Amino acid sequence: MANNERIVPIRGDLITLGQLVKLVDLIGSGGEIKDFLARTKVLVNGELDSRRGRKLHPGDIISFPGGPTVRLVSKS
């Protein structure tokens, strides 16, 4: 695990990219998600993605420039 990697447990099989951005406190409100993703180069498993509805699953790694790298895990 990298120093700046954050483990984030999720309930169920998936979470959307928009929900994750809000969950890790990168924005103040849900209304900011669209603008945040339009101006931020988010990598999902090493590939650029800006779709707030992108489905993320346990095992996915999401990198935010200047912010955390998030590894999703199942909530036990």
C-alpha positions as a printed NumPy array, in Angstrom:
array([[  0.   ,   0.   ,   0.   ],
       [  1.322,   3.429,  -0.973],
       [  1.784,   6.143,   1.679],
       [ -1.009,   8.305,   0.292],
       [ -3.37 ,   5.389,  -0.342],
       [ -6.631,   5.457,   1.564],
       [ -8.694,   2.295,   2.069],
       [-12.412,   3.027,   1.731],
       [-14.915,   0.32 ,   2.661],
       [-18.182,   0.342,   0.727],
       [-21.47 ,  -1.297,   1.542],
       [-22.782,  -3.538,  -1.217],
       [-21.226,  -4.308,  -4.585],
       [-20.728,  -0.806,  -5.958],
       [-20.543,   2.932,  -5.474],
       [-20.591,   5.603,  -8.17 ],
       [-17.668,   7.927,  -8.787],
       [-19.872,  10.868,  -7.796],
       [-20.748,   9.218,  -4.48 ],
       [-17.093,   8.434,  -3.81 ],
       [-15.978,  12.032,  -4.436],
       [-18.479,  13.175,  -1.83 ],
       [-17.619,  10.328,   0.577],
       [-13.906,  11.191,   0.667],
       [-14.722,  14.891,   1.283],
       [-13.224,  16.295,  -1.933],
       [-16.273,  18.54 ,  -2.405],
       [-18.6  ,  20.363,  -0.05 ],
       [-21.931,  19.336,  -1.578],
       [-23.397,  16.981,  -4.159],
       [-24.106,  19.912,  -6.472],
       [-20.368,  20.396,  -6.996],
       [-19.712,  16.91 ,  -8.382],
       [-20.244,  17.703, -12.075],
       [-17.909,  20.724, -12.015],
       [-15.313,  18.888,  -9.915],
       [-15.169,  15.963, -12.354],
       [-15.068,  18.298, -15.374],
       [-11.942,  20.059, -14.092],
       [-10.166,  17.182, -12.298],
       [ -8.235,  14.376, -14.001],
       [ -9.485,  11.385, -12.033],
       [ -7.928,   8.   , -12.794],
       [ -9.957,   4.843, -12.26 ],
       [ -7.708,   1.779, -12.413],
       [ -5.182,   3.881, -14.33 ],
       [ -7.641,   5.215, -16.923],
       [ -9.011,   8.756, -17.103],
       [-12.723,   8.919, -16.24 ],
       [-15.001,  11.85 , -15.448],
       [-18.421,  10.17 , -15.431],
       [-20.1  ,  10.753, -12.087],
       [-22.205,   7.64 , -12.664],
       [-19.161,   5.411, -13.255],
       [-19.732,   2.248, -11.246],
       [-16.873,   1.393,  -8.916],
       [-16.397,  -1.961,  -7.21 ],
       [-14.262,  -3.368,  -4.383],
       [-10.697,  -3.709,  -5.658],
       [-10.88 ,  -0.576,  -7.847],
       [ -8.19 ,   2.064,  -7.346],
       [ -9.115,   5.698,  -7.878],
       [ -6.482,   8.468,  -7.996],
       [ -7.254,  12.133,  -7.427],
       [ -4.498,  14.595,  -8.449],
       [ -3.21 ,  16.435,  -5.41 ],
       [ -5.414,  14.235,  -3.26 ],
       [ -5.662,  10.667,  -2.093],
       [ -5.411,   7.439,  -3.992],
       [ -8.408,   5.372,  -2.892],
       [ -8.624,   1.576,  -2.827],
       [-12.178,   0.294,  -2.446],
       [-12.852,  -2.718,  -0.253],
       [-16.025,  -4.498,   0.819],
       [-17.434,  -3.428,   4.155],
       [-17.552,  -6.47 ,   6.425]])
